[in-house]
mmCIF file of C-alpha atoms in Angstrom:
data_model
loop_
_atom_site.group_PDB
_atom_site.id
_atom_site.type_symbol
_atom_site.label_atom_id
_atom_site.label_comp_id
_atom_site.label_asym_id
_atom_site.label_seq_id
_atom_site.Cartn_x
_atom_site.Cartn_y
_atom_site.Cartn_z
ATOM 1 C CA MET A 26 0.000 0.000 0.000
ATOM 2 C CA GLU A 27 1.409 3.393 -0.994
ATOM 3 C CA LYS A 28 2.070 5.915 1.741
ATOM 4 C CA GLU A 29 -0.372 8.865 1.751
ATOM 5 C CA ARG A 30 0.816 11.018 4.632
ATOM 6 C CA PHE A 31 3.925 13.198 4.603
ATOM 7 C CA SER A 32 5.035 16.078 6.791
ATOM 8 C CA PHE A 33 7.676 18.835 6.782
ATOM 9 C CA CYS A 34 8.837 21.235 9.458
ATOM 10 C CA ILE A 35 10.283 24.492 8.083
ATOM 11 C CA GLY A 36 12.465 26.468 10.479
ATOM 12 C CA LYS A 37 15.193 29.074 10.091
ATOM 13 C CA ARG A 38 17.308 28.433 6.985
ATOM 14 C CA GLN A 39 20.551 29.596 5.442
ATOM 15 C CA GLU A 40 19.436 31.326 2.232
ATOM 16 C CA GLU A 41 22.619 30.530 0.316
ATOM 17 C CA ASP A 42 22.060 26.786 0.827
ATOM 18 C CA TYR A 43 18.896 26.887 -1.294
ATOM 19 C CA LEU A 44 19.412 29.837 -3.654
ATOM 20 C CA GLU A 45 20.873 28.122 -6.726
ATOM 21 C CA GLU A 46 18.471 25.162 -6.746
ATOM 22 C CA THR A 47 15.474 27.428 -6.122
ATOM 23 C CA ALA A 48 16.509 29.584 -9.096
ATOM 24 C CA ARG A 49 16.814 26.472 -11.255
ATOM 25 C CA ALA A 50 13.398 25.235 -10.094
ATOM 26 C CA LEU A 51 11.775 28.604 -10.902
ATOM 27 C CA GLU A 52 13.331 28.537 -14.355
ATOM 28 C CA LYS A 53 11.979 25.023 -14.937
ATOM 29 C CA ARG A 54 8.487 26.085 -13.806
ATOM 30 C CA THR A 55 8.574 29.041 -16.209
ATOM 31 C CA GLU A 56 9.634 26.788 -19.068
ATOM 32 C CA MET A 57 6.904 24.210 -18.406
ATOM 33 C CA LEU A 58 4.175 26.874 -18.162
ATOM 34 C CA SER A 59 5.401 28.332 -21.436
ATOM 35 C CA ARG A 60 5.323 24.883 -23.014
ATOM 36 C CA SER A 61 1.698 24.368 -21.983
ATOM 37 C CA LYS A 62 0.618 27.772 -23.347
ATOM 38 C CA CYS A 63 2.731 27.813 -26.534
ATOM 39 C CA PRO A 64 3.267 24.178 -27.615
ATOM 40 C CA GLY A 65 3.816 25.130 -31.269
ATOM 41 C CA MET A 66 6.648 27.494 -30.430
ATOM 42 C CA TRP A 67 8.325 24.885 -28.220
ATOM 43 C CA LYS A 68 7.979 22.252 -30.914
ATOM 44 C CA VAL A 69 10.081 24.438 -33.194
ATOM 45 C CA THR A 70 12.488 25.260 -30.336
ATOM 46 C CA ASP A 71 12.996 21.591 -29.453
ATOM 47 C CA ALA A 72 13.610 20.709 -33.092
ATOM 48 C CA ALA A 73 16.225 23.453 -33.302
ATOM 49 C CA SER A 74 17.818 22.230 -30.058
ATOM 50 C CA ARG A 75 18.037 18.676 -31.375
ATOM 51 C CA TYR A 76 19.708 19.997 -34.516
ATOM 52 C CA ALA A 77 22.092 22.042 -32.396
ATOM 53 C CA GLY A 78 22.936 18.931 -30.391
ATOM 54 C CA LYS A 79 24.001 17.142 -33.566
ATOM 55 C CA HIS A 80 25.755 20.245 -34.902
ATOM 56 C CA PRO A 81 27.070 22.126 -31.840
ATOM 57 C CA GLN A 82 26.811 25.868 -32.343
ATOM 58 C CA LYS A 83 28.758 27.193 -29.388
ATOM 59 C CA PRO A 84 32.192 25.856 -30.436
ATOM 60 C CA ARG A 85 31.611 27.059 -34.003
ATOM 61 C CA ARG A 86 30.354 30.409 -32.742
ATOM 62 C CA ARG A 87 33.426 30.876 -30.579
ATOM 63 C CA THR A 88 35.669 29.770 -33.452
ATOM 64 C CA ARG A 89 34.112 32.355 -35.758
ATOM 65 C CA GLY A 90 34.613 34.967 -33.074
ATOM 66 C CA TRP A 91 38.302 34.192 -32.684
ATOM 67 C CA VAL A 92 38.747 34.110 -36.475
ATOM 68 C CA PHE A 93 37.202 37.557 -36.880
ATOM 69 C CA LEU A 94 39.254 38.881 -33.976
ATOM 70 C CA ALA A 95 42.504 37.418 -35.326
ATOM 71 C CA ALA A 96 41.742 38.730 -38.822
ATOM 72 C CA GLY A 97 41.046 42.157 -37.411
ATOM 73 C CA LEU A 98 44.327 42.275 -35.534
ATOM 74 C CA LEU A 99 46.148 41.044 -38.627
ATOM 75 C CA PHE A 100 44.653 43.775 -40.803
ATOM 76 C CA ILE A 101 45.477 46.424 -38.212
ATOM 77 C CA LEU A 102 49.091 45.270 -37.921
ATOM 78 C CA THR A 103 49.392 45.077 -41.707
ATOM 79 C CA ALA A 104 48.116 48.622 -41.990
ATOM 80 C CA LEU A 105 51.039 49.840 -39.910
ATOM 81 C CA ILE A 106 53.291 49.038 -42.873
ATOM 82 C CA PRO A 107 52.837 51.693 -45.554
ATOM 83 C CA PRO A 108 51.293 49.725 -48.450
ATOM 84 C CA GLU A 109 48.853 51.073 -50.994
ATOM 85 C CA ARG A 110 45.280 51.572 -49.780
ATOM 86 C CA ILE A 111 46.432 51.683 -46.189
ATOM 87 C CA TRP A 112 43.118 53.065 -44.912
ATOM 88 C CA ILE A 113 41.074 50.291 -46.541
ATOM 89 C CA MET A 114 43.236 47.725 -44.746
ATOM 90 C CA PHE A 115 42.978 49.619 -41.486
ATOM 91 C CA TRP A 116 39.177 49.942 -41.453
ATOM 92 C CA ALA A 117 38.726 46.341 -42.571
ATOM 93 C CA GLY A 118 40.786 45.380 -39.543
ATOM 94 C CA VAL A 119 38.739 47.524 -37.175
ATOM 95 C CA ILE A 120 35.442 46.100 -38.462
ATOM 96 C CA SER A 121 36.661 42.496 -38.225
ATOM 97 C CA ALA A 122 37.990 42.978 -34.689
ATOM 98 C CA VAL A 123 34.759 44.603 -33.467
ATOM 99 C CA TRP A 124 32.675 41.862 -35.100
ATOM 100 C CA GLY A 125 34.769 39.170 -33.433
ATOM 101 C CA ILE A 126 34.412 40.708 -29.986
ATOM 102 C CA ALA A 127 30.636 41.069 -30.459
ATOM 103 C CA VAL A 128 30.252 37.410 -31.475
ATOM 104 C CA LEU A 129 32.281 36.236 -28.482
ATOM 105 C CA CYS A 130 30.387 38.311 -25.943
ATOM 106 C CA ALA A 131 26.758 38.391 -27.141
ATOM 107 C CA LYS A 132 25.547 34.944 -26.098
ATOM 108 C CA THR A 133 27.314 34.950 -22.733
ATOM 109 C CA ASP A 134 25.774 38.297 -21.789
ATOM 110 C CA ALA A 135 22.238 37.115 -22.663
ATOM 111 C CA GLN A 136 22.629 33.940 -20.624
ATOM 112 C CA SER A 137 24.010 35.775 -17.600
ATOM 113 C CA ARG A 138 21.120 38.282 -17.648
ATOM 114 C CA MET A 139 18.577 35.462 -17.726
ATOM 115 C CA GLY A 140 20.359 33.667 -14.885
ATOM 116 C CA ARG A 141 20.344 36.802 -12.738
ATOM 117 C CA GLN A 142 16.591 37.231 -13.209
ATOM 118 C CA PHE A 143 15.784 33.787 -11.828
ATOM 119 C CA ARG A 144 18.384 34.162 -9.077
ATOM 120 C CA ASP A 145 16.810 37.459 -7.973
ATOM 121 C CA ALA A 146 13.339 35.858 -8.013
ATOM 122 C CA ALA A 147 14.628 32.934 -5.935
ATOM 123 C CA GLN A 148 16.213 35.297 -3.423
ATOM 124 C CA THR A 149 12.951 37.238 -3.068
ATOM 125 C CA LEU A 150 10.942 34.014 -2.603
ATOM 126 C CA LEU A 151 13.283 32.659 0.063
ATOM 127 C CA ARG A 152 13.337 35.937 1.972
ATOM 128 C CA ASN A 153 9.556 36.349 1.865
ATOM 129 C CA THR A 154 9.046 32.839 3.268
ATOM 130 C CA ALA A 155 11.942 32.899 5.769
ATOM 131 C CA GLN A 156 11.268 31.926 9.362
ATOM 132 C CA LYS A 157 12.740 33.736 12.348
ATOM 133 C CA GLU A 158 14.811 32.081 15.020
ATOM 134 C CA GLY A 159 12.548 29.839 17.099
ATOM 135 C CA GLU A 160 9.647 29.976 14.611
ATOM 136 C CA SER A 161 8.543 27.108 12.385
ATOM 137 C CA VAL A 162 5.822 26.103 9.954
ATOM 138 C CA GLU A 163 4.507 22.546 9.718
ATOM 139 C CA LEU A 164 3.157 21.172 6.470
ATOM 140 C CA LEU A 165 1.082 18.040 6.157
ATOM 141 C CA PHE A 166 0.324 16.313 2.864
ATOM 142 C CA ASP A 167 -2.378 13.666 2.910
ATOM 143 C CA ALA A 168 -5.235 12.437 0.736
ATOM 144 C CA GLY A 169 -7.250 15.616 1.425
ATOM 145 C CA GLY A 170 -4.650 18.197 0.407
ATOM 146 C CA MET A 171 -1.830 20.258 1.896
ATOM 147 C CA THR A 172 -2.268 21.760 5.366
ATOM 148 C CA MET A 173 -0.009 24.551 6.650
ATOM 149 C CA LYS A 174 0.197 25.092 10.400
ATOM 150 C CA ALA A 175 1.857 28.102 12.030
ATOM 151 C CA ASP A 176 1.212 28.876 15.700
ATOM 152 C CA ASP A 177 -2.539 28.367 16.167
ATOM 153 C CA ASP A 178 -3.417 29.011 12.535
ATOM 154 C CA ALA A 179 -4.046 26.222 10.007
ATOM 155 C CA GLN A 180 -4.723 26.632 6.293
ATOM 156 C CA GLN A 181 -5.603 23.866 3.855
ATOM 157 C CA VAL A 182 -4.983 23.901 0.098
ATOM 158 C CA ALA A 183 -6.675 21.329 -2.144
ATOM 159 C CA TYR A 184 -4.627 19.549 -4.776
ATOM 160 C CA SER A 185 -6.970 20.981 -7.411
ATOM 161 C CA ALA A 186 -5.368 24.372 -6.631
ATOM 162 C CA PHE A 187 -1.876 23.032 -7.338
ATOM 163 C CA GLU A 188 -0.233 24.425 -10.466
ATOM 164 C CA CYS A 189 2.809 22.148 -10.470
ATOM 165 C CA ALA A 190 5.787 20.974 -8.420
ATOM 166 C CA VAL A 191 9.469 20.959 -9.351
ATOM 167 C CA GLU A 192 12.029 18.629 -7.772
ATOM 168 C CA THR A 193 15.770 19.259 -7.555
ATOM 169 C CA GLU A 194 18.494 17.321 -5.751
ATOM 170 C CA HIS A 195 17.714 18.774 -2.323
ATOM 171 C CA LEU A 196 14.327 20.499 -2.464
ATOM 172 C CA TYR A 197 10.815 20.758 -3.873
ATOM 173 C CA LEU A 198 9.241 23.899 -5.298
ATOM 174 C CA ILE A 199 5.490 23.687 -4.719
ATOM 175 C CA CYS A 200 3.331 26.103 -6.747
ATOM 176 C CA ALA A 201 -0.230 26.187 -5.462
ATOM 177 C CA ASP A 202 -3.017 28.703 -4.914
ATOM 178 C CA GLN A 203 -0.991 31.425 -6.718
ATOM 179 C CA ARG A 204 1.888 30.981 -4.267
ATOM 180 C CA ALA A 205 5.256 29.271 -4.308
ATOM 181 C CA LEU A 206 6.765 27.315 -1.457
ATOM 182 C CA VAL A 207 10.223 25.788 -1.067
ATOM 183 C CA LEU A 208 10.473 22.530 0.875
ATOM 184 C CA ALA A 209 13.897 21.113 1.666
ATOM 185 C CA LYS A 210 14.105 17.338 1.620
ATOM 186 C CA SER A 211 16.091 17.512 4.850
ATOM 187 C CA GLU A 212 13.039 19.151 6.514
ATOM 188 C CA MET A 213 10.866 16.102 5.923
ATOM 189 C CA THR A 214 9.730 14.610 9.247
ATOM 190 C CA ASP A 215 7.469 11.828 7.972
ATOM 191 C CA GLY A 216 8.184 9.824 4.821
ATOM 192 C CA THR A 217 11.062 9.662 2.346
ATOM 193 C CA PRO A 218 11.801 11.842 -0.720
ATOM 194 C CA GLN A 219 11.266 8.857 -3.034
ATOM 195 C CA GLU A 220 7.825 8.154 -1.542
ATOM 196 C CA PHE A 221 6.865 11.838 -1.549
ATOM 197 C CA SER A 222 7.907 12.308 -5.185
ATOM 198 C CA ALA A 223 5.707 9.395 -6.227
ATOM 199 C CA PHE A 224 2.852 10.814 -4.142
ATOM 200 C CA LEU A 225 3.187 14.316 -5.648
ATOM 201 C CA ALA A 226 3.295 12.952 -9.185
ATOM 202 C CA GLY A 227 -0.145 11.467 -8.555
ATOM 203 C CA LYS A 228 -1.563 14.805 -7.354
ATOM 204 C CA THR A 229 -0.034 17.371 -9.727
ATOM 205 C CA ALA A 230 2.479 17.781 -12.535
ATOM 206 C CA LEU A 231 5.947 17.032 -11.125
ATOM 207 C CA TYR A 232 8.989 18.175 -13.114
ATOM 208 C CA PRO A 233 12.639 17.336 -12.449
ATOM 209 C CA ALA A 234 15.088 20.232 -12.662
#
């Protein structure tokens, strides 16, 4: 018989212990919501990704960047010798060098900006749900739904209000009732992560990240 009762006790945490995995979980949630709303777009994206996997773009992109940069430097150095059409050589070198630098930097900058956005969102989520020293929140998952208990207050959320859940190596991101909640696997007081993952998958969409 499968286990149908799990509990967590959330106390004071070290934010840095959960920041990176929470950011990754938020990014996965965003991707999966986008996939459900725009399946056609993701079909094209996945096809392009499979093609890129067979024909890696990043090494070729970096190679092109270094080629343009090297060509630019070569033209500039050549222009220092007084040949005919010296200015044509010089400006060709400048353009090639600038193009090479742009190719090398463009993709990295875009990726780092995207990563910072999810990291900032994760930091905000963790700070908004942080517990003070000596305070704790108990969560119970059973057949009826999720119950949150803090002091003398108890609030229940039905599984029909769950949007999705994302699992990483050390935590779960639960998205329900227009809220997000981070549960560390180490905070589980009843049950095991393997049992809880199987239980969650039967109640809502569960995505690995």
